[in-house]
PDB file of C-alpha atoms and ligand atoms in Angstrom:
ATOM      1  CA  MET A 340      53.136  13.443   7.362  1.00 34.00           C
ATOM      2  CA  SER A 341      51.992  10.400   7.732  1.00 40.00           C
ATOM      3  CA  GLY A 342      48.843   8.954   5.262  1.00 39.00           C
ATOM      4  CA  GLN A 343      46.826   8.393   7.982  1.00 43.00           C
ATOM      5  CA  ASP A 344      43.565  10.826   7.942  1.00 43.00           C
ATOM      6  CA  THR A 345      43.088  11.207  11.700  1.00 43.00           C
ATOM      7  CA  SER A 346      40.555  14.217  11.193  1.00 44.00           C
ATOM      8  CA  ASN A 347      37.204  13.662  11.801  1.00 45.00           C
ATOM      9  CA  ASP A 348      35.378  16.894  10.559  1.00 49.00           C
ATOM     10  CA  THR A 349      34.181  14.998   7.057  1.00 53.00           C
ATOM     11  CA  ASP A 350      32.520  11.756   8.899  1.00 56.00           C
ATOM     12  CA  THR A 351      28.912  11.237   8.106  1.00 55.00           C
ATOM     13  CA  ILE A 352      27.444  10.505  11.618  1.00 53.00           C
ATOM     14  CA  SER A 353      24.567   7.878  11.803  1.00 56.00           C
ATOM     15  CA  ARG A 354      22.329   7.274  14.460  1.00 55.00           C
ATOM     16  CA  SER A 355      19.643   4.785  15.006  1.00 55.00           C
ATOM     17  CA  SER A 356      18.056   6.521  17.695  1.00 56.00           C
ATOM     18  CA  SER A 357      14.367   7.657  18.480  1.00 62.00           C
ATOM     19  CA  LYS A 358      15.958  10.825  17.758  1.00 77.00           C
ATOM     20  CA  THR A 359      16.331  10.759  14.248  1.00 83.00           C
ATOM     21  CA  ARG A 360      13.162   8.378  12.303  1.00 84.00           C
ATOM     22  CA  GLU A 361      13.381   7.780   9.007  1.00 85.00           C
ATOM     23  CA  PRO A 362       9.872   8.771   8.105  1.00 83.00           C
ATOM     24  CA  SER A 363       7.017   5.882   8.037  1.00 93.00           C
ATOM     25  CA  LEU A 364       6.155   3.982   4.811  1.00 97.00           C
ATOM     26  CA  TYR A 365       2.408   3.772   3.851  1.00 98.00           C
ATOM     27  CA  LYS A 366       1.730   1.310   1.553  1.00 98.00           C
ATOM     28  CA  VAL A 367      -0.766   2.116  -1.580  1.00 98.00           C
ATOM     29  CA  ILE A 368      -2.925  -0.667  -3.001  1.00 98.00           C
ATOM     30  CA  LEU A 369      -5.143  -1.133  -5.325  1.00 98.00           C
ATOM     31  CA  LEU A 370      -8.653  -2.967  -5.229  1.00 98.00           C
ATOM     32  CA  ASN A 371     -10.155  -5.444  -7.811  1.00 98.00           C
ATOM     33  CA  ASP A 372     -14.061  -5.597  -8.852  1.00 98.00           C
ATOM     34  CA  ASP A 373     -15.843  -6.817 -11.704  1.00 98.00           C
ATOM     35  CA  PHE A 374     -16.077  -3.766 -14.032  1.00 98.00           C
ATOM     36  CA  THR A 375     -12.723  -1.806 -14.412  1.00 98.00           C
ATOM     37  CA  PRO A 376     -11.122  -3.013 -17.660  1.00 98.00           C
ATOM     38  CA  MET A 377      -8.341  -4.489 -17.052  1.00 98.00           C
ATOM     39  CA  ASP A 378      -6.100  -2.444 -19.905  1.00 98.00           C
ATOM     40  CA  PHE A 379      -7.286   0.869 -18.065  1.00 99.00           C
ATOM     41  CA  VAL A 380      -6.106  -0.483 -14.785  1.00 99.00           C
ATOM     42  CA  VAL A 381      -2.218  -1.458 -16.749  1.00 99.00           C
ATOM     43  CA  GLU A 382      -2.179   1.623 -17.729  1.00 98.00           C
ATOM     44  CA  LEU A 383      -2.951   3.761 -14.600  1.00 98.00           C
ATOM     45  CA  ILE A 384      -0.226   1.840 -12.794  1.00 98.00           C
ATOM     46  CA  MET A 385       1.966   2.926 -15.429  1.00 98.00           C
ATOM     47  CA  LYS A 386       1.053   6.549 -15.191  1.00 98.00           C
ATOM     48  CA  HIS A 387       0.572   7.447 -11.320  1.00 98.00           C
ATOM     49  CA  PHE A 388       3.543   4.669 -10.073  1.00 98.00           C
ATOM     50  CA  ARG A 389       5.929   4.798 -12.653  1.00 98.00           C
ATOM     51  CA  LYS A 390       6.432   1.189 -13.111  1.00 98.00           C
ATOM     52  CA  SER A 391       6.817  -0.523 -16.999  1.00 98.00           C
ATOM     53  CA  LEU A 392       4.082  -2.066 -19.607  1.00 98.00           C
ATOM     54  CA  GLN A 393       5.164  -5.912 -17.739  1.00 98.00           C
ATOM     55  CA  GLU A 394       5.411  -4.342 -14.010  1.00 98.00           C
ATOM     56  CA  ALA A 395       1.979  -2.871 -14.024  1.00 98.00           C
ATOM     57  CA  THR A 396       0.624  -6.067 -15.779  1.00 98.00           C
ATOM     58  CA  GLN A 397       2.023  -8.161 -13.073  1.00 98.00           C
ATOM     59  CA  ILE A 398       0.597  -6.113 -10.623  1.00 98.00           C
ATOM     60  CA  MET A 399      -3.277  -5.939 -12.494  1.00 98.00           C
ATOM     61  CA  LEU A 400      -3.206  -9.589 -12.478  1.00 98.00           C
ATOM     62  CA  ASN A 401      -2.284  -9.519  -8.655  1.00 98.00           C
ATOM     63  CA  VAL A 402      -5.533  -7.632  -7.673  1.00 98.00           C
ATOM     64  CA  HIS A 403      -7.088  -9.167 -10.113  1.00 98.00           C
ATOM     65  CA  TYR A 404      -6.660 -12.733  -8.569  1.00 98.00           C
ATOM     66  CA  GLN A 405      -5.883 -12.113  -5.078  1.00 98.00           C
ATOM     67  CA  GLY A 406      -8.293  -9.368  -4.655  1.00 98.00           C
ATOM     68  CA  GLN A 407      -6.132  -6.372  -3.725  1.00 98.00           C
ATOM     69  CA  GLY A 408      -2.115  -5.462  -4.993  1.00 98.00           C
ATOM     70  CA  LEU A 409       0.686  -3.292  -3.920  1.00 98.00           C
ATOM     71  CA  CYS A 410       1.589  -0.146  -5.970  1.00 98.00           C
ATOM     72  CA  GLY A 411       4.367   0.923  -3.998  1.00 98.00           C
ATOM     73  CA  LEU A 412       5.357   2.136  -0.355  1.00 98.00           C
ATOM     74  CA  TYR A 413       5.579   6.391   0.296  1.00 98.00           C
ATOM     75  CA  PRO A 414       5.812   8.959   2.616  1.00 97.00           C
ATOM     76  CA  ARG A 415       2.618   9.592   3.800  1.00 97.00           C
ATOM     77  CA  ASP A 416       2.141  12.898   2.165  1.00 97.00           C
ATOM     78  CA  ILE A 417       2.837  11.302  -1.042  1.00 98.00           C
ATOM     79  CA  ALA A 418       1.389   8.155  -0.399  1.00 98.00           C
ATOM     80  CA  GLU A 419      -2.462  10.526   0.063  1.00 98.00           C
ATOM     81  CA  THR A 420      -1.513  12.361  -3.148  1.00 98.00           C
ATOM     82  CA  LYS A 421      -1.178   8.772  -5.339  1.00 98.00           C
ATOM     83  CA  VAL A 422      -4.897   7.914  -3.041  1.00 98.00           C
ATOM     84  CA  PHE A 423      -6.426  11.073  -4.225  1.00 98.00           C
ATOM     85  CA  GLU A 424      -5.547  11.115  -7.379  1.00 98.00           C
ATOM     86  CA  VAL A 425      -5.694   7.129  -8.783  1.00 99.00           C
ATOM     87  CA  ASN A 426      -9.822   7.678  -6.992  1.00 98.00           C
ATOM     88  CA  SER A 427     -10.266  11.164  -9.303  1.00 98.00           C
ATOM     89  CA  HIS A 428      -7.948   9.087 -12.497  1.00 98.00           C
ATOM     90  CA  ALA A 429     -10.938   6.277 -11.853  1.00 98.00           C
ATOM     91  CA  ARG A 430     -14.225   8.333 -10.693  1.00 98.00           C
ATOM     92  CA  GLN A 431     -13.621  10.856 -13.920  1.00 98.00           C
ATOM     93  CA  SER A 432     -13.293   8.063 -16.433  1.00 98.00           C
ATOM     94  CA  GLY A 433     -16.198   6.129 -14.645  1.00 98.00           C
ATOM     95  CA  HIS A 434     -14.810   3.647 -12.997  1.00 98.00           C
ATOM     96  CA  PRO A 435     -15.331   1.883  -9.628  1.00 98.00           C
ATOM     97  CA  LEU A 436     -11.633   0.772  -9.634  1.00 98.00           C
ATOM     98  CA  LYS A 437     -11.128   1.954  -5.584  1.00 98.00           C
ATOM     99  CA  CYS A 438      -7.313   3.037  -4.515  1.00 99.00           C
ATOM    100  CA  LEU A 439      -6.387   3.311  -0.710  1.00 98.00           C
ATOM    101  CA  MET A 440      -3.713   3.381   1.884  1.00 98.00           C
ATOM    102  CA  GLU A 441      -2.382   1.838   4.277  1.00 98.00           C
ATOM    103  CA  GLN A 442       0.655   1.746   7.275  1.00 94.00           C
ATOM    104  CA  ASN A 443       3.340  -0.475   6.868  1.00 86.00           C
TER     105      ASN A 443
HETATM  106  N1  LIG B1326     -11.250  -7.943 -12.607  1.00 81.79           N
HETATM  107  C1  LIG B1326     -11.320  -6.858 -13.609  1.00 81.79           C
HETATM  108  C2  LIG B1326     -11.682  -7.220 -14.424  1.00 81.79           C
HETATM  109  O1  LIG B1326     -11.533  -8.453 -14.897  1.00 81.79           O
HETATM  110  C3  LIG B1326     -10.074  -6.537 -13.716  1.00 81.79           C
HETATM  111  C4  LIG B1326      -9.028  -4.908 -12.654  1.00 81.79           C
HETATM  112  C5  LIG B1326      -7.781  -5.465 -11.904  1.00 81.79           C
HETATM  113  C6  LIG B1326      -9.926  -4.466 -11.868  1.00 81.79           C
HETATM  114  C7  LIG B1326      -7.594  -4.476 -11.070  1.00 81.79           C
HETATM  115  C8  LIG B1326      -9.784  -3.508 -10.755  1.00 81.79           C
HETATM  116  O2  LIG B1326      -7.796  -2.748  -9.256  1.00 81.79           O
HETATM  117  C9  LIG B1326      -8.247  -3.168 -10.390  1.00 81.79           C
HETATM  118  N2  LIG B1326     -12.070  -6.228 -15.451  1.00 81.79           N
END
């Protein structure tokens, strides 16, 4: 047999048509406030968004100085769960921090 494999049965077919869309991603965003302690925000970001101390600190400072900051991009159901868990965590700890999602 020659070296060339002309069979096609293990090839991957990729499409970019309207029939096979990637799920839309949503931005999960934290909002600034004047009361939630910075160290609480950093720990919350590390826990819920799996960020390192350095990454979480940078995100917290973005929120503090810019008014809001991006924590991550997720499919809708994951984003909804993150928003719910972050807001619940903040409220249970007595802090007014707010988390929301936006379609990307
Ligand atoms: N602005 C808050 C402070 O000075 C810190 C803070 C950061 C609060 C991010 C909320 O989402 C937030 N203690």
